[in-house]
Short mmCIF file of C-alpha atoms and ligand atoms in Angstrom, two decimals:
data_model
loop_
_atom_site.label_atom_id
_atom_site.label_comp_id
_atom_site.label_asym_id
_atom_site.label_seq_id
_atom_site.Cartn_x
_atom_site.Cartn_y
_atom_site.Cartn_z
CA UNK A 18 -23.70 61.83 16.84
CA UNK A 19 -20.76 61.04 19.10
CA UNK A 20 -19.87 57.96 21.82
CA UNK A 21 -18.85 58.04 24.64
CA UNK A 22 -16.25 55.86 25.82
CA UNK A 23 -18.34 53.20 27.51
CA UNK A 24 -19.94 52.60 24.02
CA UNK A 25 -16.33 52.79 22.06
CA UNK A 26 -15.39 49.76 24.62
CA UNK A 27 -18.62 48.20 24.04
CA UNK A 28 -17.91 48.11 20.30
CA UNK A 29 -14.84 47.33 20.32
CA UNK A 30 -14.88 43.84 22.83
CA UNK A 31 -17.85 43.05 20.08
CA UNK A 32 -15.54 43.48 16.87
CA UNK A 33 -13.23 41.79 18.52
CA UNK A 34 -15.76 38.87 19.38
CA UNK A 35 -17.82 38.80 15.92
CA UNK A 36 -14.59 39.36 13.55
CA UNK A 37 -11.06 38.92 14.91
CA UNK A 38 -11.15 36.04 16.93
CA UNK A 39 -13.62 34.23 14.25
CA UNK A 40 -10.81 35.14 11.36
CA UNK A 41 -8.25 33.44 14.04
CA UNK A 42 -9.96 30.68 14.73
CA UNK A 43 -10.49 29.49 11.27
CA UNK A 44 -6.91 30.85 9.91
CA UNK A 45 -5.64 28.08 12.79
CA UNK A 46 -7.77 25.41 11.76
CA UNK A 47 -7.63 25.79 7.85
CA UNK A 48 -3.36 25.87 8.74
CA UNK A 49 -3.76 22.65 10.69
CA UNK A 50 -5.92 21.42 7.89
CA UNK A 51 -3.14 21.73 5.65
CA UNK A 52 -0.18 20.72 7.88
CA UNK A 53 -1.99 17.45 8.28
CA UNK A 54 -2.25 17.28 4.90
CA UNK A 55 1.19 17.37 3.73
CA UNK A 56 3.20 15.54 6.49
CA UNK A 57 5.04 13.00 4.96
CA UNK A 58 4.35 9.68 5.16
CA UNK A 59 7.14 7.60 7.02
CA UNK A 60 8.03 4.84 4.84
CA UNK A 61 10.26 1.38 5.28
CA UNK A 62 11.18 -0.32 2.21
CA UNK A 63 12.43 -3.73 2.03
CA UNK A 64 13.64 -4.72 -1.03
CA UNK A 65 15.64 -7.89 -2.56
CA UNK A 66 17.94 -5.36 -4.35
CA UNK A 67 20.08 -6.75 -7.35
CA UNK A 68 17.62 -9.38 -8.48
CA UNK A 69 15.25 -7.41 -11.07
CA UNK A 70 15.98 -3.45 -12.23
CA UNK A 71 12.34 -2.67 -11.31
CA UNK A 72 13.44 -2.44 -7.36
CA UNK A 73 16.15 0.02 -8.69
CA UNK A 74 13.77 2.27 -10.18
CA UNK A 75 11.23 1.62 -7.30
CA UNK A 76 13.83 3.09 -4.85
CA UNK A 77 14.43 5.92 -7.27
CA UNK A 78 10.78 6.97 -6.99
CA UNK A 79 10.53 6.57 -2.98
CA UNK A 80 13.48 9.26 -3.51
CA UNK A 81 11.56 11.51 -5.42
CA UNK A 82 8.47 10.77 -3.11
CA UNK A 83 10.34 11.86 0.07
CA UNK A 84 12.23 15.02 -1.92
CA UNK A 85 8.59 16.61 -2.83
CA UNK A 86 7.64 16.09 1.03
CA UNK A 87 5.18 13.47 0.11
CA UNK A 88 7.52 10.65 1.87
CA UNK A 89 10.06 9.95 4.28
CA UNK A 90 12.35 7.19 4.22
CA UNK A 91 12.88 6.15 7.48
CA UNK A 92 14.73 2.55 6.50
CA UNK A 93 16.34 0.54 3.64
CA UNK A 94 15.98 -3.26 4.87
CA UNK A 95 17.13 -5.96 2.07
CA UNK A 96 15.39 -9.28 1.74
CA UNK A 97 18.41 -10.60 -0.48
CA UNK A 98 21.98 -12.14 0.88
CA UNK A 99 24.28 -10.35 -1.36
CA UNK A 100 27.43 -8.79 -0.64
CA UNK A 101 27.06 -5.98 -3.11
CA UNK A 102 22.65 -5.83 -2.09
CA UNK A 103 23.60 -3.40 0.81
CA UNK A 104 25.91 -1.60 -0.47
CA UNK A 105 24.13 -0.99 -3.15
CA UNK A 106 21.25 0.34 -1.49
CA UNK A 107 23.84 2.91 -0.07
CA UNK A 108 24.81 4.02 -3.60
CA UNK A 109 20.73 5.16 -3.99
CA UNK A 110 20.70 6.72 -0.51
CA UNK A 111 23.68 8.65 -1.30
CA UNK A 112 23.25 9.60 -4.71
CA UNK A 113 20.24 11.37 -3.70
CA UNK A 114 21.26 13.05 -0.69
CA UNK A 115 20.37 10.91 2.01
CA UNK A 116 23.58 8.49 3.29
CA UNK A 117 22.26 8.38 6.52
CA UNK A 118 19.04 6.55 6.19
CA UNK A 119 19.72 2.92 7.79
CA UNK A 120 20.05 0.06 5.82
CA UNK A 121 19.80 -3.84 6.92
CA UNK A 122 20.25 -6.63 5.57
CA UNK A 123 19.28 -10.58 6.34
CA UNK A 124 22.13 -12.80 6.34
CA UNK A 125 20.28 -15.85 5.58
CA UNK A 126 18.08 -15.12 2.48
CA UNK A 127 16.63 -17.57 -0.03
CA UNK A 128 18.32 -15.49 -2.61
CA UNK A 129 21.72 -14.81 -3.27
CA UNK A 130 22.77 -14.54 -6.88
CA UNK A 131 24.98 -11.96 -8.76
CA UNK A 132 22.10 -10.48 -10.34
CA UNK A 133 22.60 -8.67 -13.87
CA UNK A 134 23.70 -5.00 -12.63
CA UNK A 135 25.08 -5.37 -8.65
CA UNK A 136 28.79 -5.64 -9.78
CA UNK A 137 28.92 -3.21 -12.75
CA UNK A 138 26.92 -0.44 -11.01
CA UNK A 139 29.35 -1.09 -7.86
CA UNK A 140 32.49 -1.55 -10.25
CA UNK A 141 35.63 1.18 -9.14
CA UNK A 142 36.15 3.52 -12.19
CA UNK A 143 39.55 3.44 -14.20
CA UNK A 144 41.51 5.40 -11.77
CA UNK A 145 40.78 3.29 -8.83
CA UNK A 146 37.65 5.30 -7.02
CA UNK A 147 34.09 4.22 -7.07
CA UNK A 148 31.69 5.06 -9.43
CA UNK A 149 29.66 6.11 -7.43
CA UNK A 150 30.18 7.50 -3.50
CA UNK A 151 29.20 5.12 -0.44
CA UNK A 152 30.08 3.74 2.97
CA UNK A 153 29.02 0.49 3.38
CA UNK A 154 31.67 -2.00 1.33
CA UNK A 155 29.51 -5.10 2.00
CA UNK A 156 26.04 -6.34 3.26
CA UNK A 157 28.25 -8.23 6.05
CA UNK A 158 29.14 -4.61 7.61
CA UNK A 159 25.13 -4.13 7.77
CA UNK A 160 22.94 -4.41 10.81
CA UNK A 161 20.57 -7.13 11.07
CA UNK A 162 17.70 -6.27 8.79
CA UNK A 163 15.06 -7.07 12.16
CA UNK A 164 16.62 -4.95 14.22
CA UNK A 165 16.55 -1.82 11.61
CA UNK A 166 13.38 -3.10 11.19
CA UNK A 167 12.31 -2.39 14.69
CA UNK A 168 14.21 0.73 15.57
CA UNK A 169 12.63 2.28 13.10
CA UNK A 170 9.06 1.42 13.96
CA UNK A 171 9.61 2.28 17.83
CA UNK A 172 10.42 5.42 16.74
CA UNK A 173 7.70 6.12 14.89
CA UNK A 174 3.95 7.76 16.19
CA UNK A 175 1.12 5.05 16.42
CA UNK A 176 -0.72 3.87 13.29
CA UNK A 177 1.80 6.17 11.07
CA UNK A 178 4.41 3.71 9.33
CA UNK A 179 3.56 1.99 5.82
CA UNK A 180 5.82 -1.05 4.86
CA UNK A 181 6.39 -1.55 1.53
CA UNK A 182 7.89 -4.82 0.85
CA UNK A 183 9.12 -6.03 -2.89
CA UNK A 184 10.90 -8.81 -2.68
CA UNK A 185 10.66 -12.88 -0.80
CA UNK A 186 8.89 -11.74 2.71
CA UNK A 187 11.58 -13.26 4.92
CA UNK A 188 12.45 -9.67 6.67
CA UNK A 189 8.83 -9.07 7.15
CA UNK A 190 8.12 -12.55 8.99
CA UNK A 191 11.14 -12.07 10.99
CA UNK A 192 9.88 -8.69 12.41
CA UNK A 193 6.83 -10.54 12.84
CA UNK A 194 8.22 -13.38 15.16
CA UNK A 195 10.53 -10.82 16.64
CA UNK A 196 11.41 -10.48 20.22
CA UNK A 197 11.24 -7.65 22.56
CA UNK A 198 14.90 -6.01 22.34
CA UNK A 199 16.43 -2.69 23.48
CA UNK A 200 14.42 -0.68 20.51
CA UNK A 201 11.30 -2.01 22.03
CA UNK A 202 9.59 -4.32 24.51
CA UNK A 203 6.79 -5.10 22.25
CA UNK A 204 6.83 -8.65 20.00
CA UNK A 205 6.98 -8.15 16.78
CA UNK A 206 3.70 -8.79 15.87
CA UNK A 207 2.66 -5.94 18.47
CA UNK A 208 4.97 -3.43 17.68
CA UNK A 209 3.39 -4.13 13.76
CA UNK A 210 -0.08 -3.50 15.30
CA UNK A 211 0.94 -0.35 17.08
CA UNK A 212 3.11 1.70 14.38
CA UNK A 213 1.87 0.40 11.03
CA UNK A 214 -0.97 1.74 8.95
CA UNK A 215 -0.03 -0.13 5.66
CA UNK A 216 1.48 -2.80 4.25
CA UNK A 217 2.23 -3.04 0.79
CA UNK A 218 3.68 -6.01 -0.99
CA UNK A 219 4.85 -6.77 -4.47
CA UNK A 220 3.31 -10.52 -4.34
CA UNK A 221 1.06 -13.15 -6.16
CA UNK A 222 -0.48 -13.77 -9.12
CA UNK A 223 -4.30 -13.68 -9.31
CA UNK A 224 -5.24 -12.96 -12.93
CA UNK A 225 -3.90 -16.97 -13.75
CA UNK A 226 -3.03 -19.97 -11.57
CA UNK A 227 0.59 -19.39 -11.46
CA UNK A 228 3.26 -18.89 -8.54
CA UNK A 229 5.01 -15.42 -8.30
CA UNK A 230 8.64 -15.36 -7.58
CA UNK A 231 7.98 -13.07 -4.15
CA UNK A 232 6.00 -15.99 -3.26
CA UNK A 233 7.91 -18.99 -3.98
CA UNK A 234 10.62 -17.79 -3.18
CA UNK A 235 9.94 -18.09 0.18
CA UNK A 236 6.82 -19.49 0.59
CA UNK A 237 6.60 -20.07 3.98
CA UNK A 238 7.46 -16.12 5.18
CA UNK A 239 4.66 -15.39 2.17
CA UNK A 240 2.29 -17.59 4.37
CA UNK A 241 3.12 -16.58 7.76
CA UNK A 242 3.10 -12.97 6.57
CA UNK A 243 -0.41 -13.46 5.03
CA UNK A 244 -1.45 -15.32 8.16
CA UNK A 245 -0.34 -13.49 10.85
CA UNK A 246 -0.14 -9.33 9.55
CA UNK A 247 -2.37 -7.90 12.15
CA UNK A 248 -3.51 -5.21 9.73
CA UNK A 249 -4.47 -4.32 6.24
CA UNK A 250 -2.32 -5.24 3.62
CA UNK A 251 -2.49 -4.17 -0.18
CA UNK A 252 -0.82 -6.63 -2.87
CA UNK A 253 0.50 -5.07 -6.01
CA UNK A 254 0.36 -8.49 -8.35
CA UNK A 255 2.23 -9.84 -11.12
CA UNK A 256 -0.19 -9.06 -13.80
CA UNK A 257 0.38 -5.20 -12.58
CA UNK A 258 3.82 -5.30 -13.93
CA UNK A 259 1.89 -6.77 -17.59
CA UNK A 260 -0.28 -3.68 -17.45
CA UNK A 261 2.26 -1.34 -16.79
CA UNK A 262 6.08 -1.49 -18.55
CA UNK A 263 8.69 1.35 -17.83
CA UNK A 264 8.89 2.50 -21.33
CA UNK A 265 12.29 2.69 -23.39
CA UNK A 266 11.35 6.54 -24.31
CA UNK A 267 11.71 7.31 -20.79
CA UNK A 268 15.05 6.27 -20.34
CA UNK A 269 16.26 7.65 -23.61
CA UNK A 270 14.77 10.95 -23.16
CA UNK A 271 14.06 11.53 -19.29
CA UNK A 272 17.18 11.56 -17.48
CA UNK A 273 19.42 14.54 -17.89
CA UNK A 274 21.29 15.08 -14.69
CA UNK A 275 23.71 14.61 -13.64
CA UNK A 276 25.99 12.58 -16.22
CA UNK A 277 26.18 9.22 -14.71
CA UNK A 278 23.01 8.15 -13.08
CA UNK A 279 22.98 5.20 -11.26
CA UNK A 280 19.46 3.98 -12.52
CA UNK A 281 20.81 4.72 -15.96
CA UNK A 282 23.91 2.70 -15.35
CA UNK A 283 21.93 -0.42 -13.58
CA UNK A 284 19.56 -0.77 -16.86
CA UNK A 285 22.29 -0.98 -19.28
CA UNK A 286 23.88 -3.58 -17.28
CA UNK A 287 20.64 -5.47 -17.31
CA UNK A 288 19.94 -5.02 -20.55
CA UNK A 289 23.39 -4.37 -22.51
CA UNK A 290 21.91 -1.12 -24.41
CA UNK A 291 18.75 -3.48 -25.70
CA UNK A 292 16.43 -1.53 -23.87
CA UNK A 293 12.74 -2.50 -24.31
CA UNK A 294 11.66 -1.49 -20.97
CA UNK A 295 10.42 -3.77 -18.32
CA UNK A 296 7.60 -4.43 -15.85
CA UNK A 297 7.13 -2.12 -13.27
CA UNK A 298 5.75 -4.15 -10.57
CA UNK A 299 7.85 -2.22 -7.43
CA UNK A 300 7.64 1.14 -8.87
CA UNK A 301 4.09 0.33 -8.74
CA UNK A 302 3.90 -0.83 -5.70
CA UNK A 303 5.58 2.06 -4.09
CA UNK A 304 3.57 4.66 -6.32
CA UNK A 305 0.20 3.10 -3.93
CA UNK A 306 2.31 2.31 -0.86
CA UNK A 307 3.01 6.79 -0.87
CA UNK A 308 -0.53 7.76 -3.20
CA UNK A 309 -2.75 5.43 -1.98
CA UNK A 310 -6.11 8.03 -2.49
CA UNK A 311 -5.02 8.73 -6.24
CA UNK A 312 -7.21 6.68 -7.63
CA UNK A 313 -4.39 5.39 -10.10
CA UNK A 314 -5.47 1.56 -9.71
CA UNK A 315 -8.76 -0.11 -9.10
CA UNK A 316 -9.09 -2.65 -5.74
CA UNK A 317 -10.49 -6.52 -5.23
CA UNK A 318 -12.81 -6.60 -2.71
CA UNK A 319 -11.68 -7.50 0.89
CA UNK A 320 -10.51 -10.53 2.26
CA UNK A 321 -7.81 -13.32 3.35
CA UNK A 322 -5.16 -13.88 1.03
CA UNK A 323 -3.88 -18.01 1.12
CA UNK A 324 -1.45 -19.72 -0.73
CA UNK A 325 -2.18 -23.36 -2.41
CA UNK A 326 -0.22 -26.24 -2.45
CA UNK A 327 1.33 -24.61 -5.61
CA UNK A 328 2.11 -21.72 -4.16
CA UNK A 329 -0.30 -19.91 -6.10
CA UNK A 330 -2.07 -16.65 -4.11
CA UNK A 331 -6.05 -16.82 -3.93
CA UNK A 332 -7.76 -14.18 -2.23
CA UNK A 333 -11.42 -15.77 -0.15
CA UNK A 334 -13.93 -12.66 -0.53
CA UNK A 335 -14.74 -11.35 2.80
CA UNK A 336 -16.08 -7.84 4.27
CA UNK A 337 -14.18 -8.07 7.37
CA UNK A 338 -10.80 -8.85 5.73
CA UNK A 339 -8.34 -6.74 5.59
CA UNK A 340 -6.29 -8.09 2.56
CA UNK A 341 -7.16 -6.46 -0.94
CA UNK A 342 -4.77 -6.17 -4.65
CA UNK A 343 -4.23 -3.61 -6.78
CA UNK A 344 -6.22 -3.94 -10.41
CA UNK A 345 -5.45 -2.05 -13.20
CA UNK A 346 -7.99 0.67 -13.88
CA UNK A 347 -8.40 2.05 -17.63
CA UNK A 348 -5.36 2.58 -19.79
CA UNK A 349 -1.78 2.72 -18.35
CA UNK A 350 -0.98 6.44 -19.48
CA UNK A 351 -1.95 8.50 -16.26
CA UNK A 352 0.18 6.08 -13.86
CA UNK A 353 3.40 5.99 -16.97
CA UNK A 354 3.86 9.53 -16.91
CA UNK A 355 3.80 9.44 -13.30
CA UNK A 356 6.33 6.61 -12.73
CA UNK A 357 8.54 8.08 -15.41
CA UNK A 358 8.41 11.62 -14.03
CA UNK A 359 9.20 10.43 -10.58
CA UNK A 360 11.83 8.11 -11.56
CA UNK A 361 13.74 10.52 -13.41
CA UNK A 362 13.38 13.43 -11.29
CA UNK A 363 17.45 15.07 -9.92
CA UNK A 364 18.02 13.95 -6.66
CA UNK A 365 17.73 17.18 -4.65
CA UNK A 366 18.14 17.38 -0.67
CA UNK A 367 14.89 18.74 0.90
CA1 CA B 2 11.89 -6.83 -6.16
#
């Protein structure tokens, strides 16, 4: 039995209709699927770099984050008035192949101390050159930490950003009271409401009655911050950094490559060789602010977050509110060997 061509046209529009297009049609979708899935996450971090190794390590992790695609860094602001704190920052950036993020810095801080590892990470070798490569010499050279603050939000697509803060909150007020400015003619506190999905902050204390250095530190930013954040905010306490320690094994064992590493080199300043590990509040709080749908941590309930008189963080149950903190779920083990994988990956440029 033969056809004739009317038929062979007939049959072929239908295989066209019933398989090709269908096979198109979900071959685009299931790629869009996926390309949603993996575009990175655009990421500030503001950090009071040089007071505690943990914000070292934290900005190790965001490195490996954005290297696997899972991140990207879009700015470095620093929440501490150091000299060395930008610089610094620049060192990281650099070391792992990315000297060109932007970095700001507040010149007013409530914390300005040496630190235990800013001047011998920073410290020129023998010969004269530095121990490791950078640009910026000193946190005076630095932008204003607002204003990198807000350039990088305006450039961002709506409801995309997550702020991770994890250190006093005095950056993160500021771009709160901000003005409108040539990076944007929103306030601050719009701008927030229009670019970021997520802020996380290393803050409070709610396992005990006691006031957290992020919080005391500045107290008043804390407040405003907890006041006035027009969206949902995720606190990675105190008592996370009890649960979970960056263990000694890790640093003996872990890092390979290259020779000096600037993580490496920041411990042993801290700790003069005595390594016992320490808490790992920021690297925890960046591990949520990028994995948030891990299931690595368990959640409070929703609410408001307030300070006391003391300074000490309470958080007032309610459905509507949009303030929760991070509680440890089961054991430590599954989020370690993340942390410790992460922070030891070699830097490597996407
Ligand atoms: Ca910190």
């Amino acid at each position: 039995m033969g056809f004739n061509q009317r038929e062979i046209r007939v049959l072929l529009r239908r295989l066209v209709c019933f398989t090709v297009l269908p096979c198109m049609w979900l071959f685009t979708i299931t790629n869009r699927a996926v390309a949603a899935e993996i575009e990175p996450i655009p990421v500030i971090l503001d950090t009071d770099m040089g007071n505690d190794i943990d914000d070292v390590f934290a900005m190790g992790i965001l490195h490996a984050l954005h290297s696997r695609g899972e991140c990207k860094i879009v700015a470095t602001t620093v929440s501490k008035n150091h000299p060395l704190s930008g610089p610094f920052c620049d060192v990281l950036n650099t070391f792992y192949g990315r000297a060109d993020i932007p970095i700001g810095v507040l010149q007013t801080g409530t914390t300005s101390g040496d630190g235990p590892y800013l001047a011998q990470v920073m410290k020129p070798l023998a010969n004269g050159s530095p121990a490791f490569a950078h640009r910026l010499q000193t946190s005076n050279d630095a932008p204003n930490a607002v204003a990198v603050l807000r350039r990088g939000l305006a450039g961002l697509q709506d409801a995309s950003a997550v702020v991770v803060a994890i250190g006093p909150l005095t950056n993160i007020r500021d771009l709160l009271e901000s003005r409108p400015d040539e990076h944007s003619p929103l306030h601050g506190r719009e701008l927030v409401a229009a670019k970021v999905r997520l802020l996380v902050v290393m803050a409070g204390d709610f396992s005990k009655p006691k006031a957290e250095f992020n919080i005391f530190s500045d107290s008043i930013a804390a407040a405003k911050v907890f006041n006035d954040w027009p969206g949902d905010v995720v606190a990675c306490p105190f008592e996370m950094g009890e649960w979970m320690h960056y263990p000694e094994m890790s640093l003996e064992k872990d890092f390979r490559v290259p020779e000096r590493h600037p993580l490496l080199v920041a411990d042993l300043a801290t700790f003069g060789g005595k390594r016992n590990g320490f808490m790992a509040w920021d690297l925890v709080a960046v591990l949520h602010a990028v994995r948030p749908d891990r299931d690595y941590f368990n959640m409070s309930k929703p609410g408001k977050i307030d300070l006391d008189s003391e300074n000490v963080t309470r958080l007032k149950e309610d459905n509507e509110g949009k303030h929760r903190y991070l509680i440890p779920r089961g054991g430590p083990e599954r989020v370690r060997e993340a942390i410790t994988s992460l922070a030891s990956q070699p830097p490597s440029i996407p």
